[in-house]
Amino acid sequence: MAEEKRLDKNKEKIKIPEELPLLSLKNSVVFPFLATPLVVGRKKSLEAVKSASREHKIIVVVAQKEENKEQVEKDDLYDVGTACAIKQVANISESETKCIVEGISRVKIKYFTQTEPYFRVATEVLEEIPLIEDEETENLNTTVRMQVEKFIQLGIPLPTAFVVAATNISKPEVQTDLFASYLLSSTKQKQKILEENNLKIRLKKLTEYLGEELKRFEVQSQIRDKVQKEVGKTQREYYLRQQLKAIKNELGEFDESIALTRELEKKLQKKKMPKEAHDKVLKEIERLEDIPSMSPEHSYVRTYVELMLDVPWSEKTKDVMDLKKSKKILDGDHYNLEKVKTHILDYLAVRKLKGKSTKGPILCFVGPPGVGKTSLGQSIAKSLGRKFIRMSIGGIRDEAEIRGHRRTYVGALPGRIIQGLTQVGTNNPVFMLDEIDKVGMDYRGDPSSALLEVLDPDQNNSFRDHYLEVPFDLSNTMFITTANILDTIHPALRDRMETIEIPGYSSEEKIHIAEKFLIPKQLKEQGIEKYNVKFTGEAISLIIEEYTREAGVRNLEREIANICKKIAREIVEEKRYPRNITTEKVRNYLGVSKVLPSEIEDKNRVGVATGLAYTPVGGDILLIESTYYGGSGELILTGKLGDVMQESAKAAISYIHSRAKDFGIEDKLFSKSDIHIHVPAGAVPKDGPSAGVAITSSLVSAFTGIPVIRNVGMTGEITLRGRVLPIGGLKEKLLAAKRAGLKKVVLPEKNRKDLDEVPKNILKGLKLEFVENIDDVIKHTLERYPSKLESPDDKGVKAPVEEPKIRQSQRFTPTIQ
């Protein structure tokens, strides 16, 4: 009763303006006396809510005739709606607003005063025709209440607030709207109740509509009861079928389930597999007989048994033992790479002598992108006469990718190792694990640790996949892994593999590869092989030097493909096309140069030394600049240098300071000057110890004023005693020196032995000087050796070496070694 008095009081207080914003609803009707939450998302509706909130917080809410229509016009709306007070507005997101409105009274739309950017309408309040208390009215009220009680008895979920309101509110006009809002599911029926201002007729319509709703719910209740009975019936049928199965067994007859198990048993008898695996499969087949075919467990067990029968426990291909044939295949697919080819032929020779008991080697090809690591694995499989599987494990973080999932999980599968072997149907393929240096790790496990068992020849003869639950022999499989760098590979995993480095190609090697492999391949792929298109050696060299910058040949092949595509288009358009691709045609097809070759200085300069660097895409030269000026002994390093390279600079300063007199440098220069070392290409991170020799030469030149010889390259790590230590990436660094036009290269003496692995064509035109200490370096890199400084009051006491302070403004990320 208190709620009714509040609603009447609010209705009397609120005066409804004649003109109001209009909010259209898709599938809902708002009634007077009721608070209703609405989610507003359409543009016009949002504008209407904003306008009403700014004005008098009253809005007309009207249902639209077609529920799914997004863009509505005035003819799409009903003529009767509800004037509502906006009680609360809250933004859900940028495009949606939630508001709570409370119905005040029924209104009729007289006409539209505005349609853009939102609807505004002139309205008139529909006055209700009062209810005459008579016997018919009393019967209608009683009928409605009985219908509502039946709704509650049927177990239809209704809000607690509705049940409380239904028992407490006695005014017929409030009850009618309340019951229509909560119990009717049809928007059209709700609209008819809203449009009726005669309370008696409204009660009659509500009784009719509630009766229809009750019939529908009663039918649904009957269906629900029937379903429950069917479930009981299904259980009864299950027991009967089990009895029938027992009877058929006695009679010698078999159903489908038994026929399936008999078929699986026949396959098991024919399959050669280890005893442990055989017993496991047999046990699962026996379990399968006892599991109902409709049970989910039946499909799980059947899948497991079928997979176990598909796994190649003893199936293998016969190796090709003809070494000459294998060598011919390897030479035909790849140029050079003699170290890898020799290793494969050695394995074949041992296999031929020893027989089947030879364990498969586990190789790791390490090298820059595009040098042919993956395709080399395919050639090895082809030369051995084996199947080939490639599995990319870069980025995997789940141990189950290697070991599989346990069968207790829904949707469990074996690991990708077993899946791959099952796919090719043999247990001795060449199995390539690509990008092993990019394996991740998280809370799901460490795949690198799982690979320890797979890639260990002494353990992988009993590899346990979680799904199989029995050991599997991987010792016949030849595993090959590929990586760009070794540093990120798990140390224990790296120790189990035989590492074979595949360095980048020289320009001469790339030209040979392009002429023999890449150009014929692309002419065929682009459909122009019969048009006699030829590439000149100068054209190929231009593509290599000015349009690609890589250790491999992937981008070279891409640029050759681009030229072939343009020629194919000219042929199709019946234009004149070149049969001989020259440097001029390359520039026409590929445009301006994409790569600027590294250049040395145009003349000998003070404080500028040419170092040699090894990068992930091959070798490069590195100009190192040094200078000094008045200051307080501070060392400034720029050019995004890593920690190791900074330490090399500090070691060089300390060494030069300790021998300042021998180099003719005044001692006070170190305490009264700031020293600045810069390596150009400041956006590229640089690191590694091999720049020590170049930094030292640059500093000695800056301090003494003696220029560094411009066409001399140098590389080597230094110590505080002036010794020069060996470096890595010799081939790539010599290639970079040759490309840059250097005439002489200064190398550590301990790298002399590594020249055996450098092709002779790379060394042609380069004079190599091997050094053991900094004195030897200075003799070869500066125009002259510095004069010794004579000090008359030198008492033979050497001042302590004070390492200069280092100022560092950023954190360095090493990428260049």
Short mmCIF file of C-alpha atoms in Angstrom, two decimals, residues 255-597:
data_model
loop_
_atom_site.label_atom_id
_atom_site.label_comp_id
_atom_site.label_asym_id
_atom_site.label_seq_id
_atom_site.Cartn_x
_atom_site.Cartn_y
_atom_site.Cartn_z
CA ASP A 255 26.93 -57.29 -32.45
CA GLU A 256 28.80 -54.30 -33.97
CA SER A 257 30.88 -53.65 -30.86
CA ILE A 258 32.12 -57.24 -30.77
CA ALA A 259 32.81 -57.16 -34.52
CA LEU A 260 34.95 -54.04 -33.96
CA THR A 261 37.00 -55.69 -31.23
CA ARG A 262 37.51 -58.80 -33.38
CA GLU A 263 38.77 -56.61 -36.24
CA LEU A 264 41.18 -54.78 -33.91
CA GLU A 265 42.46 -58.11 -32.56
CA LYS A 266 43.19 -59.28 -36.13
CA LYS A 267 45.16 -56.08 -36.79
CA LEU A 268 47.07 -56.61 -33.56
CA GLN A 269 48.04 -60.13 -34.59
CA LYS A 270 49.46 -58.85 -37.90
CA LYS A 271 51.25 -55.87 -36.30
CA LYS A 272 54.86 -56.32 -35.20
CA MET A 273 55.34 -54.41 -31.99
CA PRO A 274 57.24 -54.76 -28.68
CA LYS A 275 55.75 -57.12 -26.10
CA GLU A 276 54.95 -54.32 -23.63
CA ALA A 277 53.06 -52.36 -26.28
CA HIS A 278 51.32 -55.54 -27.53
CA ASP A 279 50.08 -56.45 -24.04
CA LYS A 280 48.89 -52.89 -23.45
CA VAL A 281 46.85 -52.80 -26.68
CA LEU A 282 45.37 -56.26 -26.00
CA LYS A 283 44.29 -55.14 -22.54
CA GLU A 284 42.61 -52.04 -23.96
CA ILE A 285 40.78 -54.12 -26.59
CA GLU A 286 39.39 -56.36 -23.83
CA ARG A 287 38.26 -53.21 -21.96
CA LEU A 288 36.58 -51.98 -25.13
CA GLU A 289 34.30 -55.03 -25.20
CA ASP A 290 32.90 -54.19 -21.77
CA ILE A 291 32.29 -50.46 -22.45
CA PRO A 292 28.88 -49.54 -23.96
CA SER A 293 29.23 -48.08 -27.44
CA MET A 294 27.24 -44.98 -26.38
CA SER A 295 29.66 -44.19 -23.56
CA PRO A 296 32.28 -41.43 -24.18
CA GLU A 297 34.91 -43.77 -22.73
CA HIS A 298 34.30 -46.13 -25.67
CA SER A 299 35.47 -43.56 -28.22
CA TYR A 300 38.53 -42.64 -26.10
CA VAL A 301 39.70 -46.24 -25.81
CA ARG A 302 38.97 -46.98 -29.47
CA THR A 303 40.98 -43.91 -30.58
CA TYR A 304 43.91 -45.01 -28.40
CA VAL A 305 43.90 -48.59 -29.74
CA GLU A 306 43.67 -47.46 -33.38
CA LEU A 307 46.53 -44.99 -32.91
CA MET A 308 48.71 -47.62 -31.23
CA LEU A 309 48.11 -49.89 -34.23
CA ASP A 310 49.05 -47.05 -36.63
CA VAL A 311 52.34 -46.17 -34.89
CA PRO A 312 55.31 -47.56 -36.91
CA TRP A 313 56.83 -49.79 -34.22
CA SER A 314 58.87 -51.88 -36.68
CA GLU A 315 58.13 -50.40 -40.13
CA LYS A 316 61.18 -48.77 -41.75
CA THR A 317 62.54 -47.86 -45.18
CA LYS A 318 65.68 -49.43 -46.63
CA ASP A 319 68.68 -47.10 -46.69
CA VAL A 320 70.48 -46.36 -49.97
CA MET A 321 73.99 -47.73 -49.48
CA ASP A 322 75.43 -46.42 -52.77
CA LEU A 323 77.82 -43.66 -51.70
CA LYS A 324 78.34 -42.38 -55.25
CA LYS A 325 74.61 -42.01 -55.79
CA SER A 326 74.16 -40.25 -52.45
CA LYS A 327 77.04 -37.84 -53.22
CA LYS A 328 75.52 -37.06 -56.61
CA ILE A 329 72.17 -36.19 -54.98
CA LEU A 330 73.83 -33.96 -52.36
CA ASP A 331 75.98 -32.17 -54.97
CA GLY A 332 73.00 -31.70 -57.27
CA ASP A 333 70.87 -30.00 -54.60
CA HIS A 334 73.46 -27.82 -52.81
CA TYR A 335 76.57 -25.96 -53.83
CA ASN A 336 79.67 -26.29 -51.62
CA LEU A 337 78.79 -27.26 -47.96
CA GLU A 338 81.47 -29.96 -48.18
CA LYS A 339 81.69 -30.42 -44.40
CA VAL A 340 78.03 -31.47 -44.15
CA LYS A 341 78.19 -33.71 -47.20
CA THR A 342 81.31 -35.44 -45.90
CA HIS A 343 79.63 -36.11 -42.55
CA ILE A 344 76.61 -37.76 -44.22
CA LEU A 345 78.78 -39.92 -46.49
CA ASP A 346 80.87 -40.98 -43.48
CA TYR A 347 77.69 -42.08 -41.69
CA LEU A 348 76.58 -44.09 -44.75
CA ALA A 349 79.98 -45.78 -44.93
CA VAL A 350 79.82 -46.80 -41.25
CA ARG A 351 76.23 -48.00 -41.73
CA LYS A 352 77.28 -50.12 -44.71
CA LEU A 353 80.11 -51.74 -42.75
CA LYS A 354 78.40 -52.16 -39.38
CA GLY A 355 74.84 -52.91 -40.46
CA LYS A 356 71.47 -52.08 -38.92
CA SER A 357 72.68 -51.49 -35.36
CA THR A 358 74.13 -48.06 -36.21
CA LYS A 359 72.56 -45.27 -34.20
CA GLY A 360 71.19 -42.28 -36.10
CA PRO A 361 73.40 -39.19 -35.76
CA ILE A 362 71.97 -36.04 -34.16
CA LEU A 363 73.18 -33.00 -36.06
CA CYS A 364 72.64 -29.29 -35.44
CA PHE A 365 73.01 -26.97 -38.44
CA VAL A 366 73.86 -23.47 -37.23
CA GLY A 367 73.95 -20.51 -39.56
CA PRO A 368 72.29 -17.29 -40.70
CA PRO A 369 68.84 -17.31 -42.33
CA GLY A 370 68.63 -18.37 -45.96
CA VAL A 371 71.82 -20.47 -46.24
CA GLY A 372 69.88 -23.69 -46.93
CA LYS A 373 69.71 -25.45 -43.56
CA THR A 374 66.14 -26.74 -43.99
CA SER A 375 66.51 -27.73 -47.65
CA LEU A 376 69.74 -29.53 -46.75
CA GLY A 377 67.72 -31.82 -44.47
CA GLN A 378 65.45 -32.73 -47.40
CA SER A 379 68.48 -33.52 -49.55
CA ILE A 380 69.93 -35.75 -46.81
CA ALA A 381 66.66 -37.71 -46.62
CA LYS A 382 66.64 -38.02 -50.41
CA SER A 383 70.27 -39.23 -50.50
CA LEU A 384 69.56 -41.85 -47.78
CA GLY A 385 66.32 -43.00 -49.40
CA ARG A 386 64.33 -42.11 -46.25
CA LYS A 387 61.11 -40.24 -45.57
CA PHE A 388 61.43 -36.62 -44.41
CA ILE A 389 59.54 -34.87 -41.60
CA ARG A 390 59.94 -31.20 -40.75
CA MET A 391 58.64 -29.91 -37.41
CA SER A 392 59.01 -26.24 -36.53
CA ILE A 393 59.45 -25.91 -32.78
CA GLY A 394 60.21 -22.19 -32.69
CA GLY A 395 58.01 -20.51 -30.11
CA ILE A 396 56.47 -23.67 -28.60
CA ARG A 397 56.09 -23.41 -24.82
CA ASP A 398 54.17 -26.55 -23.88
CA GLU A 399 56.06 -29.72 -22.97
CA ALA A 400 53.04 -31.71 -24.24
CA GLU A 401 53.99 -30.70 -27.80
CA ILE A 402 56.95 -33.09 -27.43
CA ARG A 403 55.75 -35.70 -24.92
CA GLY A 404 52.01 -35.63 -25.62
CA HIS A 405 49.07 -35.34 -23.21
CA ARG A 406 48.11 -37.91 -20.64
CA ARG A 407 45.01 -39.90 -21.59
CA THR A 408 43.08 -38.61 -18.58
CA TYR A 409 42.56 -35.28 -20.43
CA VAL A 410 39.67 -34.81 -22.84
CA GLY A 411 40.98 -34.51 -26.39
CA ALA A 412 44.40 -35.95 -25.46
CA LEU A 413 46.85 -36.59 -28.31
CA PRO A 414 50.37 -37.98 -28.62
CA GLY A 415 53.26 -35.53 -29.00
CA ARG A 416 54.30 -34.19 -32.36
CA ILE A 417 57.26 -36.58 -32.52
CA ILE A 418 54.97 -39.65 -32.49
CA GLN A 419 52.41 -37.89 -34.71
CA GLY A 420 55.10 -37.20 -37.32
CA LEU A 421 56.34 -40.77 -37.34
CA THR A 422 52.76 -42.07 -37.63
CA GLN A 423 52.15 -39.71 -40.53
CA VAL A 424 55.09 -41.02 -42.63
CA GLY A 425 54.58 -44.62 -41.46
CA THR A 426 58.25 -45.44 -40.74
CA ASN A 427 60.43 -45.31 -37.64
CA ASN A 428 63.66 -44.31 -39.43
CA PRO A 429 62.90 -41.05 -41.26
CA VAL A 430 65.05 -37.93 -41.32
CA PHE A 431 63.31 -35.81 -38.67
CA MET A 432 64.12 -32.10 -38.81
CA LEU A 433 63.44 -29.96 -35.71
CA ASP A 434 63.51 -26.43 -37.14
CA GLU A 435 64.39 -23.27 -35.13
CA ILE A 436 65.52 -25.11 -31.99
CA ASP A 437 67.13 -21.89 -30.72
CA LYS A 438 63.71 -20.25 -30.42
CA VAL A 439 62.01 -22.76 -28.07
CA GLY A 440 60.20 -20.98 -25.23
CA MET A 441 59.29 -21.94 -21.67
CA ASP A 442 56.40 -21.09 -19.32
CA TYR A 443 54.21 -22.59 -16.58
CA ARG A 444 53.18 -25.47 -18.88
CA GLY A 445 56.70 -26.89 -18.89
CA ASP A 446 60.04 -26.61 -20.63
CA PRO A 447 60.10 -28.18 -24.13
CA SER A 448 63.92 -27.93 -24.20
CA SER A 449 64.14 -30.28 -21.23
CA ALA A 450 61.71 -32.69 -22.90
CA LEU A 451 63.97 -32.71 -25.99
CA LEU A 452 66.91 -33.89 -23.88
CA GLU A 453 65.57 -37.45 -24.01
CA VAL A 454 64.59 -37.25 -27.68
CA LEU A 455 68.02 -36.02 -28.82
CA ASP A 456 70.16 -38.33 -26.69
CA PRO A 457 71.24 -41.46 -28.66
CA ASP A 458 71.75 -43.35 -25.39
CA GLN A 459 68.23 -42.61 -24.09
CA ASN A 460 65.89 -42.23 -27.06
CA ASN A 461 65.66 -46.00 -27.60
CA SER A 462 63.05 -45.94 -24.82
CA PHE A 463 61.31 -42.60 -25.33
CA ARG A 464 58.07 -42.41 -23.34
CA ASP A 465 55.21 -40.41 -24.79
CA HIS A 466 52.60 -39.57 -22.15
CA TYR A 467 49.77 -40.66 -24.45
CA LEU A 468 51.28 -44.01 -25.53
CA GLU A 469 52.26 -44.94 -21.94
CA VAL A 470 54.85 -47.44 -23.29
CA PRO A 471 58.44 -46.88 -24.50
CA PHE A 472 59.09 -46.15 -28.18
CA ASP A 473 62.44 -46.65 -29.92
CA LEU A 474 63.64 -43.43 -31.61
CA SER A 475 67.23 -44.63 -32.11
CA ASN A 476 66.59 -45.43 -35.80
CA THR A 477 65.44 -41.90 -36.50
CA MET A 478 68.00 -39.43 -37.83
CA PHE A 479 67.36 -36.14 -36.03
CA ILE A 480 68.59 -32.88 -37.55
CA THR A 481 68.06 -29.56 -35.79
CA THR A 482 68.55 -26.04 -37.16
CA ALA A 483 69.38 -22.79 -35.39
CA ASN A 484 70.54 -19.28 -36.19
CA ILE A 485 72.58 -18.93 -32.98
CA LEU A 486 73.81 -21.37 -30.34
CA ASP A 487 73.68 -19.04 -27.33
CA THR A 488 69.94 -19.47 -26.66
CA ILE A 489 69.96 -23.28 -26.83
CA HIS A 490 69.81 -25.13 -23.49
CA PRO A 491 73.45 -26.05 -22.59
CA ALA A 492 72.61 -29.71 -21.88
CA LEU A 493 70.70 -29.91 -25.16
CA ARG A 494 73.58 -28.29 -27.07
CA ASP A 495 75.96 -30.87 -25.59
CA ARG A 496 73.90 -33.76 -27.04
CA MET A 497 74.12 -32.53 -30.64
CA GLU A 498 76.95 -32.46 -33.14
CA THR A 499 77.15 -28.84 -34.27
CA ILE A 500 77.93 -28.10 -37.91
CA GLU A 501 78.29 -24.41 -38.75
CA ILE A 502 76.97 -23.35 -42.14
CA PRO A 503 78.49 -19.91 -42.78
CA GLY A 504 77.19 -17.28 -45.16
CA TYR A 505 78.03 -17.39 -48.86
CA SER A 506 80.54 -15.18 -50.62
CA SER A 507 79.47 -13.13 -53.63
CA GLU A 508 81.16 -15.65 -55.97
CA GLU A 509 79.29 -18.51 -54.28
CA LYS A 510 75.99 -16.63 -54.53
CA ILE A 511 76.56 -16.02 -58.26
CA HIS A 512 77.20 -19.74 -58.76
CA ILE A 513 74.10 -20.70 -56.72
CA ALA A 514 71.95 -18.21 -58.65
CA GLU A 515 73.13 -19.49 -62.05
CA LYS A 516 72.86 -23.18 -61.17
CA PHE A 517 69.82 -23.30 -58.87
CA LEU A 518 67.84 -20.09 -58.29
CA ILE A 519 67.42 -18.72 -61.83
CA PRO A 520 66.33 -22.07 -63.42
CA LYS A 521 63.92 -22.60 -60.51
CA GLN A 522 62.31 -19.15 -60.83
CA LEU A 523 62.11 -19.31 -64.64
CA LYS A 524 60.14 -22.54 -64.22
CA GLU A 525 57.94 -21.27 -61.36
CA GLN A 526 57.01 -18.06 -63.20
CA GLY A 527 56.26 -19.96 -66.44
CA ILE A 528 58.93 -18.36 -68.66
CA GLU A 529 61.50 -21.17 -68.94
CA LYS A 530 60.78 -21.68 -72.67
CA TYR A 531 61.42 -18.01 -73.54
CA ASN A 532 65.24 -18.30 -73.28
CA VAL A 533 65.71 -15.58 -70.66
CA LYS A 534 69.33 -15.30 -69.46
CA PHE A 535 70.95 -13.33 -66.63
CA THR A 536 74.45 -11.92 -67.09
CA GLY A 537 77.01 -12.38 -64.32
CA GLU A 538 77.19 -8.60 -63.86
CA ALA A 539 73.42 -8.44 -63.40
CA ILE A 540 73.48 -11.16 -60.73
CA SER A 541 76.39 -9.44 -58.99
CA LEU A 542 74.45 -6.14 -58.98
CA ILE A 543 71.42 -7.81 -57.37
CA ILE A 544 73.68 -9.34 -54.72
CA GLU A 545 75.58 -6.15 -53.88
CA GLU A 546 72.89 -3.46 -54.17
CA TYR A 547 69.51 -5.17 -53.66
CA THR A 548 70.19 -7.77 -50.97
CA ARG A 549 72.15 -7.73 -47.74
CA GLU A 550 72.19 -11.22 -46.31
CA ALA A 551 74.39 -14.19 -45.54
CA GLY A 552 72.07 -16.59 -47.40
CA VAL A 553 70.26 -16.41 -50.73
CA ARG A 554 66.60 -16.07 -49.72
CA ASN A 555 66.28 -12.38 -50.67
CA LEU A 556 68.39 -12.97 -53.77
CA GLU A 557 65.87 -15.57 -54.93
CA ARG A 558 63.02 -13.16 -54.10
CA GLU A 559 64.54 -10.38 -56.25
CA ILE A 560 65.17 -12.81 -59.13
CA ALA A 561 61.52 -13.90 -58.82
CA ASN A 562 60.40 -10.23 -59.00
CA ILE A 563 62.32 -9.75 -62.25
CA CYS A 564 60.86 -12.97 -63.71
CA LYS A 565 57.31 -11.84 -62.78
CA LYS A 566 57.79 -8.53 -64.58
CA ILE A 567 59.09 -10.34 -67.67
CA ALA A 568 56.08 -12.71 -67.51
CA ARG A 569 53.75 -9.69 -67.48
CA GLU A 570 55.50 -8.19 -70.52
CA ILE A 571 55.10 -11.50 -72.37
CA VAL A 572 51.38 -11.70 -71.52
CA GLU A 573 50.82 -8.05 -72.57
CA GLU A 574 52.66 -8.86 -75.84
CA LYS A 575 55.32 -6.26 -75.24
CA ARG A 576 58.99 -6.59 -76.15
CA TYR A 577 60.79 -8.41 -73.37
CA PRO A 578 64.55 -8.74 -72.84
CA ARG A 579 66.10 -12.15 -73.43
CA ASN A 580 69.33 -11.04 -71.80
CA ILE A 581 69.03 -9.43 -68.34
CA THR A 582 71.80 -6.85 -67.95
CA THR A 583 72.62 -4.45 -65.10
CA GLU A 584 70.56 -1.75 -66.84
CA LYS A 585 67.50 -4.03 -66.97
CA VAL A 586 67.96 -4.98 -63.30
CA ARG A 587 67.83 -1.29 -62.34
CA ASN A 588 64.74 -0.77 -64.53
CA TYR A 589 62.91 -3.71 -62.94
CA LEU A 590 64.00 -3.35 -59.30
CA GLY A 591 64.32 0.44 -59.04
CA VAL A 592 66.85 2.26 -56.90
CA SER A 593 69.39 0.33 -54.85
CA LYS A 594 68.03 -1.01 -51.55
CA VAL A 595 71.43 -1.51 -49.89
CA LEU A 596 74.32 0.91 -49.76
CA PRO A 597 77.59 -1.04 -49.65
#
